Coordinates of C-alpha atoms in Angstrom, one line a residue:
M780 CA -23.2 13.6 22.2
S781 CA -21.0 14.4 19.2
A782 CA -19.3 11.8 17.0
V783 CA -16.0 12.7 18.5
E784 CA -17.3 12.0 22.0
R785 CA -18.9 8.7 21.3
L786 CA -17.1 5.4 21.8
D787 CA -17.2 2.5 19.4
S788 CA -17.8 -1.1 20.6
G789 CA -14.1 -1.7 20.9
G790 CA -13.7 1.2 23.4
A791 CA -11.8 3.4 20.9
R792 CA -12.7 7.0 20.8
R793 CA -14.2 7.9 17.4
S794 CA -11.8 10.0 15.5
P795 CA -12.2 13.7 14.6
Y796 CA -11.1 12.7 11.1
F797 CA -14.6 11.4 10.4
T798 CA -17.9 13.3 9.8
E799 CA -21.4 12.2 10.8
E800 CA -21.7 10.8 7.2
H801 CA -18.7 8.7 7.7
E802 CA -20.0 7.4 11.1
A803 CA -23.4 6.5 9.5
L804 CA -21.5 4.5 6.9
R805 CA -19.6 2.7 9.7
D806 CA -22.8 1.9 11.5
Q807 CA -24.4 0.6 8.3
L808 CA -21.4 -1.6 7.5
R809 CA -21.3 -3.0 11.0
R810 CA -24.9 -4.1 10.7
F811 CA -24.3 -5.6 7.3
V812 CA -21.3 -7.6 8.6
E813 CA -23.3 -8.9 11.6
T814 CA -26.4 -9.9 9.6
E815 CA -25.1 -10.9 6.1
I816 CA -21.5 -12.0 6.5
K817 CA -20.9 -13.6 9.9
P818 CA -23.9 -16.1 9.8
H819 CA -22.8 -17.5 6.4
A820 CA -19.1 -17.0 5.9
L821 CA -18.0 -20.4 7.3
A822 CA -19.7 -22.0 4.4
W823 CA -17.9 -19.7 2.0
E824 CA -14.6 -20.7 3.6
E825 CA -15.4 -24.3 2.7
Q826 CA -16.5 -23.6 -0.9
G827 CA -13.5 -21.3 -1.5
F828 CA -15.2 -18.2 -2.8
V829 CA -17.7 -15.5 -1.9
P830 CA -21.1 -15.9 -3.6
R831 CA -22.0 -13.4 -6.2
A832 CA -25.3 -12.7 -4.4
L833 CA -23.4 -11.1 -1.5
L834 CA -21.4 -8.9 -3.8
R835 CA -24.6 -7.8 -5.6
R836 CA -26.1 -7.0 -2.2
M837 CA -23.0 -4.9 -1.4
G838 CA -23.6 -3.1 -4.6
E839 CA -27.2 -2.5 -3.8
L840 CA -26.2 -0.9 -0.5
G841 CA -23.6 1.3 -2.1
F842 CA -20.6 -0.3 -0.6
L843 CA -18.9 -1.0 -4.0
G844 CA -19.0 2.5 -5.3
I845 CA -18.0 4.6 -2.2
R846 CA -15.4 6.7 -4.1
Y847 CA -16.9 6.6 -7.6
P848 CA -18.9 9.2 -9.5
A849 CA -22.6 9.5 -8.9
E850 CA -23.3 9.2 -12.7
Y851 CA -22.3 5.5 -12.4
G852 CA -24.1 4.9 -9.1
G853 CA -21.3 5.8 -6.8
S854 CA -21.3 8.0 -3.6
E855 CA -18.4 10.3 -4.4
L856 CA -16.9 10.0 -0.8
D857 CA -13.3 10.2 0.1
T858 CA -10.3 8.1 1.3
M859 CA -11.6 8.2 4.9
A860 CA -14.8 6.4 3.7
T861 CA -12.7 3.7 2.1
V862 CA -10.8 3.2 5.3
I863 CA -14.1 2.6 7.1
L864 CA -15.1 0.0 4.6
A865 CA -11.8 -1.8 5.0
E866 CA -11.7 -1.6 8.8
E867 CA -15.2 -2.9 9.2
L868 CA -14.8 -5.7 6.8
G869 CA -11.6 -6.6 8.6
R870 CA -13.5 -6.7 11.9
S871 CA -15.8 -9.3 10.4
T872 CA -13.2 -12.0 11.3
F873 CA -13.5 -13.3 7.8
S874 CA -10.7 -11.7 5.9
G875 CA -11.2 -13.8 2.8
V876 CA -14.6 -12.0 2.4
A877 CA -13.0 -8.7 3.1
I878 CA -10.2 -9.0 0.5
T879 CA -12.6 -10.3 -2.2
A880 CA -14.6 -7.0 -1.9
L881 CA -11.6 -4.7 -1.4
V882 CA -9.7 -6.0 -4.4
H883 CA -12.7 -5.3 -6.5
T884 CA -13.3 -1.8 -5.0
D885 CA -9.9 -0.5 -4.3
M886 CA -7.2 -2.5 -6.1
A887 CA -8.6 -3.5 -9.5
S888 CA -11.6 -1.4 -10.6
V889 CA -9.6 1.8 -9.7
H890 CA -7.6 1.2 -12.9
I891 CA -10.7 1.6 -15.0
A892 CA -12.1 4.5 -12.9
N893 CA -8.8 6.4 -13.0
G894 CA -7.2 5.4 -16.3
G895 CA -10.1 4.3 -18.5
S896 CA -11.5 6.3 -21.4
K897 CA -15.1 7.6 -21.1
A898 CA -16.3 4.8 -23.3
Q899 CA -14.5 2.2 -21.0
R900 CA -16.0 3.8 -17.9
D901 CA -19.4 4.0 -19.4
A902 CA -19.3 0.3 -20.4
H903 CA -18.0 -1.1 -17.2
M904 CA -18.4 1.2 -14.1
P905 CA -22.2 0.8 -13.6
G906 CA -21.9 -3.0 -13.5
I907 CA -18.8 -2.8 -11.3
I908 CA -20.5 -0.5 -8.7
A909 CA -23.7 -2.7 -8.8
G910 CA -21.7 -5.9 -8.1
E911 CA -22.7 -7.4 -11.4
K912 CA -19.2 -7.3 -12.9
I913 CA -16.4 -8.3 -10.6
V914 CA -12.8 -7.2 -11.3
A915 CA -9.4 -8.6 -10.7
V916 CA -6.0 -7.0 -11.2
A917 CA -3.2 -9.1 -12.7
V918 CA 0.2 -7.8 -12.1
T919 CA 2.1 -10.4 -10.0
E920 CA 4.1 -13.1 -11.9
P921 CA 6.2 -16.1 -10.9
D922 CA 9.3 -14.0 -11.0
A923 CA 7.8 -10.5 -10.3
G924 CA 5.9 -9.4 -7.3
S925 CA 6.6 -6.0 -5.7
D926 CA 9.2 -5.5 -8.5
V927 CA 6.6 -4.5 -11.1
K928 CA 9.4 -3.6 -13.6
G929 CA 10.3 -7.2 -13.7
I930 CA 7.2 -8.6 -15.3
R931 CA 7.6 -10.7 -18.4
T932 CA 4.1 -10.8 -19.9
T933 CA 4.1 -9.1 -23.2
A934 CA 1.5 -7.3 -25.3
R935 CA 2.4 -7.0 -29.0
R936 CA 0.6 -4.5 -31.2
E937 CA -0.8 -6.0 -34.4
G938 CA -3.0 -3.6 -36.4
D939 CA -6.1 -2.8 -34.4
S940 CA -5.3 -5.5 -31.8
Y941 CA -2.8 -6.4 -29.0
V942 CA -1.7 -10.0 -28.5
L943 CA -0.9 -11.0 -25.0
N944 CA 1.5 -13.8 -23.9
G945 CA 2.6 -14.6 -20.4
A946 CA 1.4 -15.8 -17.0
K947 CA 0.2 -14.3 -13.8
V948 CA 0.0 -15.8 -10.3
Y949 CA -1.6 -15.2 -6.9
I950 CA -4.4 -13.2 -8.5
T951 CA -7.2 -12.5 -6.0
N952 CA -10.7 -12.9 -7.6
G953 CA -8.8 -14.6 -10.4
V954 CA -11.2 -17.6 -10.7
H955 CA -14.5 -15.9 -10.7
A956 CA -13.9 -12.3 -12.0
D957 CA -15.6 -11.1 -15.1
L958 CA -13.0 -8.5 -16.0
Y959 CA -9.2 -8.4 -15.5
C960 CA -6.8 -5.4 -15.5
V961 CA -3.6 -7.0 -16.9
A962 CA -0.2 -5.5 -16.8
A963 CA 2.1 -6.3 -19.7
K964 CA 5.2 -5.0 -21.4
T965 CA 4.5 -3.2 -24.7
D966 CA 8.1 -2.0 -25.5
L967 CA 10.9 -4.3 -24.5
S968 CA 13.5 -1.8 -25.6
A969 CA 12.2 1.0 -23.4
K970 CA 13.2 1.8 -19.8
P971 CA 11.6 -0.6 -17.5
S972 CA 9.4 2.1 -15.9
Q973 CA 8.2 3.1 -19.4
S974 CA 7.6 -0.4 -20.9
V975 CA 4.5 -1.5 -18.9
S976 CA 0.9 -0.9 -20.0
I977 CA -2.4 -2.1 -18.6
F978 CA -5.1 -3.8 -20.6
L979 CA -8.7 -4.9 -20.0
V980 CA -9.3 -8.6 -20.7
E981 CA -12.8 -10.0 -20.3
K982 CA -13.4 -13.6 -19.1
G983 CA -13.9 -15.9 -22.1
T984 CA -11.5 -14.1 -24.4
P985 CA -9.8 -16.7 -26.6
G986 CA -6.2 -17.4 -25.5
F987 CA -6.9 -16.4 -21.9
R988 CA -7.6 -19.1 -19.3
V989 CA -7.5 -19.7 -15.6
A990 CA -4.7 -22.3 -15.4
R991 CA -5.5 -23.4 -11.9
E992 CA -7.2 -22.3 -8.7
L993 CA -4.6 -21.9 -5.9
D994 CA -5.0 -23.5 -2.4
K995 CA -4.0 -21.0 0.3
H996 CA -2.9 -21.0 3.9
G997 CA -5.5 -18.4 4.8
W998 CA -8.1 -16.2 3.1
R999 CA -9.9 -19.4 2.3
S1000 CA -13.1 -17.7 1.1
S1001 CA -11.2 -15.7 -1.4
D1002 CA -10.6 -17.3 -4.8
T1003 CA -7.0 -17.0 -6.1
A1004 CA -5.7 -18.1 -9.4
E1005 CA -2.9 -18.6 -11.8
L1006 CA -3.7 -17.1 -15.2
V1007 CA -2.2 -17.8 -18.6
F1008 CA -2.3 -15.8 -21.8
E1009 CA -1.4 -17.6 -25.0
D1010 CA -1.7 -15.4 -28.1
C1011 CA -4.7 -13.7 -26.4
R1012 CA -5.9 -11.2 -28.9
I1013 CA -7.8 -8.1 -27.6
P1014 CA -9.0 -5.0 -29.3
A1015 CA -6.5 -2.0 -29.2
E1016 CA -9.2 0.0 -27.4
N1017 CA -8.8 -2.3 -24.4
L1018 CA -5.6 -0.4 -23.5
L1019 CA -6.2 1.4 -20.2
G1020 CA -4.7 4.9 -20.3
Q1021 CA -1.6 5.5 -22.3
E1022 CA 0.8 2.9 -23.6
G1023 CA 3.9 2.7 -21.5
R1024 CA 2.3 4.5 -18.5
G1025 CA 1.1 1.3 -16.7
F1026 CA 4.0 1.2 -14.2
Y1027 CA 3.1 4.7 -12.9
A1028 CA -0.6 3.8 -12.7
I1029 CA 0.3 0.7 -10.6
M1030 CA 2.6 2.6 -8.3
S1031 CA 0.1 5.4 -7.8
N1032 CA -2.6 2.9 -6.8
F1033 CA -0.3 1.0 -4.5
Q1034 CA -0.8 3.9 -2.1
N1035 CA -4.5 3.4 -1.9
E1036 CA -4.1 -0.4 -1.8
R1037 CA -1.6 -0.2 1.1
T1038 CA -3.8 2.2 3.1
V1039 CA -6.8 -0.2 2.6
I1040 CA -4.7 -3.2 3.7
G1041 CA -3.5 -1.3 6.8
A1042 CA -7.1 -0.4 7.7
M1043 CA -8.2 -4.0 7.2
A1044 CA -5.4 -5.3 9.4
M1045 CA -6.3 -3.0 12.2
G1046 CA -9.9 -4.1 12.0
E1047 CA -8.8 -7.7 12.2
A1048 CA -6.5 -6.9 15.2
Q1049 CA -9.2 -5.1 17.1
A1050 CA -11.6 -8.0 16.6
A1051 CA -9.0 -10.4 17.8
I1052 CA -8.4 -8.5 21.0
E1053 CA -12.2 -8.3 21.6
L1054 CA -12.5 -12.1 21.1
T1055 CA -9.6 -12.7 23.4
L1056 CA -10.9 -10.4 26.1
D1057 CA -14.2 -12.4 26.1
Y1058 CA -12.3 -15.6 26.4
V1059 CA -9.8 -14.8 29.1
R1060 CA -12.5 -13.3 31.3
T1061 CA -14.3 -16.6 31.5
R1062 CA -11.5 -19.2 31.1
K1063 CA -10.2 -20.4 34.4
A1064 CA -6.8 -21.8 35.3
F1065 CA -5.2 -22.4 38.7
G1066 CA -8.2 -21.2 40.6
A1067 CA -8.8 -17.9 38.8
T1068 CA -9.7 -16.5 35.3
L1069 CA -6.9 -15.8 32.9
W1070 CA -7.9 -12.1 33.2
D1071 CA -6.8 -12.3 36.8
K1072 CA -3.2 -12.9 35.7
Q1073 CA -1.3 -9.7 35.5
V1074 CA 0.9 -10.8 32.7
I1075 CA -2.1 -11.5 30.4
R1076 CA -3.9 -8.2 31.3
Q1077 CA -0.8 -6.2 30.7
K1078 CA 0.0 -7.9 27.4
L1079 CA -3.5 -7.3 26.1
A1080 CA -3.4 -3.7 27.3
M1081 CA -0.1 -3.0 25.4
L1082 CA -1.5 -4.7 22.3
A1083 CA -4.6 -2.6 22.5
A1084 CA -2.4 0.6 22.8
R1085 CA -0.4 -0.4 19.8
V1086 CA -3.5 -1.2 17.7
E1087 CA -4.9 2.2 18.6
A1088 CA -1.6 3.8 17.5
G1089 CA -1.7 1.8 14.2
R1090 CA -5.3 2.8 13.6
Q1091 CA -4.5 6.5 14.1
L1092 CA -1.5 6.1 11.7
V1093 CA -3.9 4.7 9.1
Y1094 CA -6.4 7.5 9.7
H1095 CA -3.7 10.2 9.4
A1096 CA -2.2 8.7 6.2
A1097 CA -5.7 8.5 4.7
W1098 CA -6.5 12.1 5.7
L1099 CA -3.3 13.3 4.0
D1100 CA -4.3 11.5 0.9
A1101 CA -7.9 12.9 1.1
Q1102 CA -6.4 16.4 1.3
G1103 CA -4.2 15.9 -1.7
F1104 CA -0.9 15.6 0.0
D1105 CA 1.8 13.1 -1.0
A1106 CA 1.6 10.4 1.7
T1107 CA 4.0 7.8 0.3
R1108 CA 6.1 7.8 3.4
E1109 CA 3.1 7.6 5.8
V1110 CA 1.4 4.9 3.7
S1111 CA 4.6 2.8 3.6
M1112 CA 4.8 3.1 7.4
V1113 CA 1.1 2.0 7.6
K1114 CA 1.7 -1.1 5.5
A1115 CA 4.9 -2.1 7.3
Y1116 CA 3.7 -1.4 10.8
C1117 CA 0.1 -2.7 10.5
G1118 CA 1.1 -5.8 8.6
E1119 CA 3.6 -6.8 11.3
L1120 CA 1.4 -5.7 14.2
V1121 CA -1.6 -7.7 13.2
N1122 CA 0.5 -10.9 13.2
E1123 CA 1.9 -10.1 16.7
V1124 CA -1.7 -9.6 17.9
M1125 CA -2.9 -12.9 16.4
Y1126 CA 0.1 -14.8 17.8
A1127 CA -0.6 -13.5 21.4
C1128 CA -4.4 -13.9 21.1
L1129 CA -4.1 -17.5 19.9
Q1130 CA -1.6 -18.2 22.7
F1131 CA -4.1 -16.9 25.3
H1132 CA -6.8 -19.2 23.9
G1133 CA -4.6 -22.1 24.6
G1134 CA -5.5 -25.5 23.1
M1135 CA -8.9 -24.0 21.9
G1136 CA -6.9 -21.5 19.8
Y1137 CA -5.4 -24.3 17.8
M1138 CA -8.7 -25.9 16.9
R1139 CA -10.2 -25.2 13.4
E1140 CA -13.5 -24.5 15.1
S1141 CA -12.0 -21.4 16.7
A1142 CA -12.3 -18.0 15.1
I1143 CA -8.9 -17.0 16.3
E1144 CA -7.3 -20.0 14.5
R1145 CA -8.8 -18.8 11.2
M1146 CA -7.9 -15.2 11.9
T1147 CA -4.3 -16.1 12.6
R1148 CA -3.9 -17.9 9.3
D1149 CA -5.6 -15.0 7.5
A1150 CA -3.4 -12.3 9.0
R1151 CA -0.1 -13.9 7.9
V1152 CA -0.4 -12.5 4.3
Q1153 CA -0.8 -9.0 5.6
A1154 CA 3.0 -8.6 5.9
I1155 CA 3.4 -10.0 2.3
G1156 CA 0.6 -9.0 -0.1
G1157 CA 0.5 -5.4 -1.4
G1158 CA 4.2 -4.9 -0.6
A1159 CA 6.2 -7.0 1.7
T1160 CA 7.3 -5.4 5.0
E1161 CA 10.9 -5.3 3.8
V1162 CA 10.0 -3.5 0.6
M1163 CA 7.9 -1.0 2.6
L1164 CA 10.7 -0.3 5.1
E1165 CA 13.0 0.5 2.1
E1166 CA 10.4 3.0 0.9
V1167 CA 10.4 4.6 4.4
A1168 CA 14.2 4.6 4.6
K1169 CA 14.4 6.5 1.3
R1170 CA 12.3 9.3 2.8
L1171 CA 14.0 9.6 6.2

């Protein structure tokens, strides 16, 4: 039986977008999630971060270097492989674990892989791929989120150094990262799109500190921080790419980030539907199981159809990117559609769990909290719809 003909555990036909190599990666990830994430992740929710040992284990198995060059320990796979990573981590039901890994692989370290000099890549990429050196990306500020041009953090050139001043907020991996890709304005007189640069800042650099760890509604096992830079002096060679080109680097990587978030959201949604199917088939009310109620069967059937549509939209956008096409419109659709849909799915699934769904011991309760940010982080739904509207 071919990969196209086989069915996955959720009943979805495996896509012709994927090769046997892709499917082998999916199977490996699914086993990893079952054996090394699910049995332990509740404890990580309590402690507020993912242990470094798990990230090193992901490095050993090749999960942190899927798209990166073999010379650094990577696998040199494509966008479709990244989608599989995100989708299977989303299916884990522990999205705090998923986002910890995905920020490292597909939102932060990509700035080094794509924009770094050979010396920077040689110095950092082997440790990044091995899970020995964890990366965060610091763009968002108290007054600038999706509006990257509005950032206020500055980097002033002084001889062979840059001096950073400013603050960042809502930074995933911000507490425990080793290396930070920091966006700052280097020319306040330039056009906003040409004033931003990106810098590498290592943990422990004088003038850089984690101001506080942030307490979140969801993603409880993902550490999130507010960062402060006060006359933080770094070597000039810590500039990533060209001065004044940081905005374009950030915008370019947003496409990858939004594809990843969409795939993760559809993994979460599929897992929620599966959990709910198990529950409604055994929970009895008024003399029959909830599954015997037509309204519940049909609601879940429609949600399953919409999740399948969302999944195929993710796959198509990723395929376009893998083929080298501009997929900005499709990726913006992915982020808007999947971010909203995963929240609709969680709302309905929690409702069908009744009182149990409201208990902290219930997986669906945690998943509902985790999903809320999918319509916010990486580009709020409203911002994404404007991007789509521009291209209609």
